[in-house]
Amino acid sequence: MEAQPPVVTVRFNKFLPYWAVLRTDLRQTVRGWVYRLWVLMTAVAAGGFLVYRVGLHREAGLVQSAAAQCGDLFRLLVVGSMALVVVLAVSAVGAERGTVADSVLSRGISRHQYFLAKLHARLAAVVCTFAGLATLVLLAGYFLFRADAETDLSVAGGLVAVVGVCAVLAAVVSWGVTVGALTNGTVLGITVFWLVLYGAGFLLTLVPESYPSPDRELARLRFVLAGQYNPGLLWDVVIGSGVLCGLAAAVGLVGFARRDV
Amino acid sequence: MADGATELIVETQHLTKIYGNRQIALNDVSLTIEPGSVLGLLGPNGAGKTTFLRLVLGLHRPTAGWAKAFGRTMTPNSADLRRRIGYIPTNPQFPRGMTPITYLDYIARLFGLPADVRKPRLATLIRAVDLLPHSGDPIAHFTPGMTARLAVAASLINEPDLLIWDEPTHGLDIEARRSMLELIKTLAAEKTLILSSHNLTDVDEVCNHAAVLNKGQLIFHGSLQDLKGRIKKNHYELDLDGEQKAITRAVAALRALPDVKQVVLRQRRLDVKLGDDSPNTALLAQLFGILNDQKVTVISVRTVGVQTEQAYLELVEKEESRGFARLYRDAEAA
């Protein structure tokens, strides 16, 4: 007589689907052409800018404050990165809809877990990459313009600038992922988000100077890098971005769970 | 496994899906699927088969009505219900840069399977679907047959109670298709299956129930025998052996029978058509009696045409011709 096979009770790990999507998305993002293009363009632009400024500094003798030069570079990086960061964020959910998302969402994962995993993966990829690149740029600026950096560039100011910009980027990524999850096409989502982002940025330049605008805040980065910043303002930026991120996540969670994929 | 023998695996009531107030994909579909059924979901292109499957899986939200799986309403967040379902989409897509091992590991993680369960299972499945020599190759380089086998493995990794396979033999060569049908027959012994297919021969071979959709409406739901029973062609083909003179005499005797409409002899193949309203068992008994009297041996007997296909086509044609009478579904339709 054959022995009955033992009955094995599988204990499902409820968080494993979240981690699986998070890990896979991080890996896919880093291998994707948009991410590589972003990193490459940032590195080339930063390298070119620094070499040009060093050339001016050493050959032409044009001496400019290190904080001002790094502030200009930071501004260039943020404005340049924004376009590709939007593509990265919106395509997180949007690009998979109807294809890969089918074979993921038809398994044991809820919409909430999927959305959060995608959101967190893109947040981690963008914020960590930008923080890393920005730190490298600041270090390069510090060593290349060492002569006046000792009196000009401030470590605390650099940290504040990186944290502030990363907080703003986090809000942009959160809303980008949400827009991607709620629109029917990736191209449509990217176009809408670009228009909203750049349109709002342009409109804010028209309001009186007493109100903050992205352009004016970026122009002030040189002072922040030199250590002239208001810690309260940094907290306001971080908390404001946190609220925006939370709001985006809530809208995305509710909206995505009610949509067809 | 299913909680009880009477628990319905799938149940839908007035299931309706309208896309953006522009397209009615599914219209008031109510059906039940019992444990052990192998349901063939039939219908022309755009009939709503894939929409129905996606609603059952919770990938789409119904505009009206509901779909239940294992007795509970399916929603986009019903991860625990989907843990008991294995799904293969029409054209399975795989994340870039993955190999069968990494892909199956990923899918198993999506089901929340711990490492000590998922690793042995994925190894067994890769071996079972004959992908062992390619287990480390990128999926992007796979042939359609290999992709289909990998999709089968992915749909079985959670040891589901219900399998939903959308066109599983689509794009497969003869050998791969045969192998897929044999697998379905094996799985049918212990699981409930829903197969969406254009290929009625496949459905005829492996399914025991059928549901026919046409323009989003369910026009038939029942056993395959019921579907075939809707047409009564009484048309048979017999291959005979014996003396030619004896066969000719038998043909003459058959033609003399009152309820036999047509008897045609082509060499040793006999084509017999009985009257539509005649009880075929009595007539066939007479037919075999005559052949026996003439010492003619019967090599094979078969019904003419693929009955499921005929029944399906008749159903769709009938539905098309009903016009406004469609409003009165219960009176006329299946």
XYZ file of C-alpha atoms in Angstrom, chain B residues 13-310:
298
model
C -24.216 37.574 -11.925
C -25.279 40.185 -14.481
C -21.609 40.796 -15.227
C -21.379 43.795 -17.516
C -18.415 45.766 -18.773
C -18.676 48.998 -20.720
C -15.389 50.681 -21.635
C -15.535 54.439 -21.234
C -19.184 54.645 -22.341
C -17.953 53.754 -25.834
C -17.828 49.984 -26.116
C -20.005 47.300 -24.567
C -17.578 44.452 -24.085
C -19.722 42.210 -21.892
C -23.457 42.275 -21.451
C -25.249 40.743 -18.468
C -23.312 37.488 -18.202
C -24.454 35.128 -15.442
C -22.815 31.735 -15.157
C -21.417 29.291 -12.648
C -18.430 26.994 -12.831
C -18.335 23.978 -10.580
C -15.249 22.216 -9.244
C -13.742 19.787 -11.730
C -15.191 21.544 -14.777
C -13.078 22.149 -17.835
C -14.909 25.049 -19.405
C -14.238 26.008 -23.002
C -14.930 29.699 -23.494
C -15.901 30.131 -27.120
C -16.770 33.067 -29.278
C -15.660 35.050 -32.303
C -13.078 37.843 -32.069
C -14.341 40.690 -29.914
C -16.999 38.505 -28.288
C -15.768 39.458 -24.791
C -13.873 36.303 -23.828
C -10.731 38.046 -22.608
C -12.791 40.754 -20.891
C -14.698 38.031 -19.043
C -11.463 36.376 -17.909
C -9.974 39.688 -16.808
C -13.096 40.455 -14.785
C -12.902 37.054 -13.093
C -9.246 37.773 -12.252
C -9.970 41.258 -10.914
C -7.794 42.935 -13.541
C -10.864 44.846 -14.653
C -13.685 46.217 -12.541
C -17.218 45.384 -13.659
C -19.445 48.248 -14.741
C -22.375 46.310 -13.272
C -22.887 42.901 -11.694
C -20.227 40.905 -9.918
C -17.804 38.051 -10.272
C -17.054 35.696 -7.405
C -14.193 33.246 -7.133
C -14.252 30.549 -4.453
C -17.385 32.123 -3.028
C -15.940 35.606 -2.540
C -16.279 38.710 -4.670
C -13.216 39.326 -6.808
C -11.755 42.832 -6.651
C -8.435 44.331 -7.812
C -7.127 43.920 -4.263
C -8.205 40.277 -3.795
C -4.647 38.961 -3.661
C -5.638 36.017 -1.466
C -8.163 34.810 -4.069
C -5.664 35.128 -6.888
C -3.242 32.951 -4.905
C -5.559 30.074 -5.843
C -5.622 30.946 -9.554
C -3.077 30.256 -12.286
C -3.371 32.526 -15.321
C -1.865 32.545 -18.781
C -2.650 35.622 -20.878
C -3.036 35.350 -24.684
C 0.448 36.610 -25.479
C 2.423 36.314 -22.262
C 4.935 39.143 -21.767
C 7.973 38.794 -19.565
C 10.065 41.431 -17.817
C 13.289 42.211 -19.674
C 16.556 40.533 -18.840
C 15.098 37.566 -16.964
C 15.863 33.869 -17.295
C 13.334 31.087 -16.565
C 14.818 30.663 -13.081
C 14.664 34.354 -12.176
C 11.221 34.740 -13.753
C 9.653 31.792 -11.937
C 11.313 32.919 -8.702
C 9.797 36.367 -9.251
C 6.330 34.943 -9.923
C 6.583 32.693 -6.854
C 7.517 35.716 -4.756
C 4.468 37.508 -6.136
C 2.418 34.695 -4.627
C 4.232 35.156 -1.322
C 5.819 31.699 -1.398
C 8.740 31.370 1.018
C 12.142 30.291 -0.349
C 11.976 26.728 0.977
C 8.760 26.186 -0.995
C 9.378 28.188 -4.161
C 12.910 27.013 -4.979
C 12.113 23.280 -5.192
C 8.864 24.025 -7.013
C 10.443 26.175 -9.688
C 13.153 23.572 -10.261
C 10.530 20.836 -10.632
C 8.474 22.940 -13.023
C 11.430 23.924 -15.197
C 12.254 20.249 -15.534
C 8.593 19.346 -16.163
C 8.154 21.828 -19.009
C 11.428 20.733 -20.578
C 13.289 24.012 -20.127
C 16.158 22.610 -18.078
C 18.789 23.144 -20.817
C 17.589 26.763 -21.207
C 17.022 27.590 -17.543
C 19.774 30.224 -17.548
C 19.099 31.702 -20.991
C 17.429 35.101 -21.426
C 13.697 34.704 -22.092
C 13.918 37.341 -24.831
C 15.585 34.761 -27.095
C 12.930 32.076 -26.584
C 10.742 30.615 -29.360
C 6.923 30.887 -28.999
C 6.812 27.242 -27.904
C 9.359 27.776 -25.141
C 7.576 30.962 -24.060
C 4.294 29.056 -23.848
C 5.911 26.333 -21.731
C 7.361 28.935 -19.398
C 3.942 30.577 -19.091
C 2.482 27.180 -18.182
C 5.121 26.727 -15.488
C 4.391 30.217 -14.132
C 0.679 29.463 -13.961
C 1.319 26.286 -11.958
C 3.918 27.541 -9.487
C 1.328 28.374 -6.822
C -0.386 24.978 -7.232
C -3.700 26.671 -8.046
C -7.194 25.228 -7.766
C -8.374 27.169 -10.807
C -6.472 27.588 -14.057
C -7.452 30.338 -16.462
C -5.665 29.937 -19.764
C -6.382 32.410 -22.531
C -5.652 30.780 -25.894
C -3.015 28.372 -24.568
C -2.397 26.712 -27.950
C -2.160 30.007 -29.837
C 0.930 30.097 -32.060
C 2.167 26.636 -31.105
C 3.430 24.063 -33.596
C 1.714 20.668 -33.865
C 4.003 18.937 -31.384
C 3.787 21.694 -28.779
C 0.011 21.889 -29.204
C -0.379 18.145 -28.697
C 1.803 18.315 -25.621
C -0.272 21.234 -24.266
C -3.538 19.347 -24.792
C -2.163 16.288 -23.019
C -1.105 18.504 -20.118
C -4.580 20.027 -19.934
C -6.111 16.539 -19.815
C -3.776 15.585 -16.969
C -4.488 18.779 -15.038
C -8.230 18.384 -15.572
C -8.161 15.389 -13.236
C -7.488 17.565 -10.204
C -8.144 21.179 -11.132
C -10.851 23.376 -12.573
C -9.949 24.965 -15.878
C -11.270 27.787 -18.000
C -9.853 27.705 -21.515
C -10.519 30.456 -23.950
C -9.924 29.191 -27.456
C -10.687 29.750 -31.106
C -9.799 26.185 -31.843
C -12.966 24.132 -31.469
C -11.113 20.876 -32.033
C -9.067 21.616 -28.898
C -12.191 22.445 -26.922
C -13.883 19.296 -28.193
C -10.935 17.220 -27.060
C -10.323 18.541 -23.566
C -13.397 20.366 -22.286
C -16.487 18.966 -20.606
C -18.376 22.275 -20.439
C -18.739 25.176 -22.831
C -19.787 28.789 -22.687
C -20.397 30.658 -25.921
C -20.149 34.431 -26.045
C -21.250 36.526 -28.965
C -20.959 40.319 -29.022
C -20.581 40.358 -25.268
C -23.620 38.210 -24.541
C -23.653 34.672 -23.214
C -25.647 32.641 -25.738
C -24.922 29.191 -24.359
C -23.651 27.741 -21.101
C -23.784 24.046 -20.300
C -22.098 20.750 -20.899
C -20.393 20.030 -24.179
C -22.874 17.199 -24.705
C -25.735 19.694 -24.398
C -24.081 21.903 -26.973
C -23.644 18.999 -29.368
C -27.169 17.781 -28.594
C -28.558 21.005 -29.937
C -27.807 19.763 -33.411
C -29.087 16.412 -34.495
C -27.576 15.757 -37.860
C -27.934 11.956 -37.829
C -25.198 11.776 -40.414
C -22.764 8.842 -40.211
C -19.844 7.494 -42.141
C -18.873 3.800 -42.039
C -15.758 2.097 -43.429
C -16.679 -1.416 -44.475
C -14.924 -4.637 -45.337
C -16.309 -7.675 -47.171
C -17.324 -8.759 -50.625
C -18.278 -5.896 -52.923
C -21.456 -7.723 -53.984
C -22.498 -8.136 -50.358
C -21.870 -4.483 -49.680
C -23.954 -3.499 -52.725
C -26.804 -5.699 -51.522
C -26.600 -4.133 -48.084
C -26.769 -0.648 -49.605
C -29.864 -1.592 -51.563
C -31.517 -2.900 -48.419
C -30.619 0.256 -46.510
C -32.111 2.467 -49.221
C -35.374 0.602 -48.779
C -35.650 1.653 -45.124
C -38.284 4.387 -44.740
C -36.403 6.750 -42.366
C -33.090 6.654 -44.186
C -32.776 9.857 -46.210
C -29.589 9.131 -48.073
C -27.194 6.237 -48.612
C -24.107 6.822 -50.740
C -21.387 4.237 -51.308
C -17.952 5.465 -52.326
C -15.792 2.402 -52.823
C -15.991 0.901 -49.326
C -17.052 3.998 -47.471
C -20.744 4.258 -46.705
C -22.335 7.644 -46.125
C -25.703 7.343 -44.326
C -28.065 10.193 -43.485
C -31.053 9.441 -41.267
C -34.203 11.495 -40.931
C -33.820 14.392 -38.435
C -36.749 13.311 -36.282
C -36.050 9.589 -36.399
C -34.881 7.793 -33.254
C -31.363 6.981 -34.378
C -30.698 4.000 -32.101
C -33.466 1.871 -33.661
C -32.415 2.837 -37.191
C -28.744 2.183 -36.480
C -29.695 -1.201 -35.010
C -31.481 -1.994 -38.264
C -28.483 -0.770 -40.263
C -26.050 -2.991 -38.356
C -28.523 -5.872 -38.657
C -28.533 -5.560 -42.450
C -24.738 -5.393 -42.584
C -24.561 -8.445 -40.343
C -26.990 -10.345 -42.568
C -24.803 -9.609 -45.599
C -21.631 -10.642 -43.681
C -20.143 -7.166 -44.060
C -17.585 -6.150 -41.466
C -17.579 -2.622 -40.031
C -14.055 -1.221 -39.696
C -14.994 2.180 -38.301
C -18.047 4.346 -37.585
C -18.006 8.109 -37.104
C -20.360 11.038 -37.103
C -19.787 13.434 -39.960
C -18.273 16.845 -39.289
C -16.982 18.295 -36.046
C -20.153 18.490 -34.015
C -18.978 21.135 -31.591
C -18.004 23.363 -34.458
C -21.371 22.879 -36.158
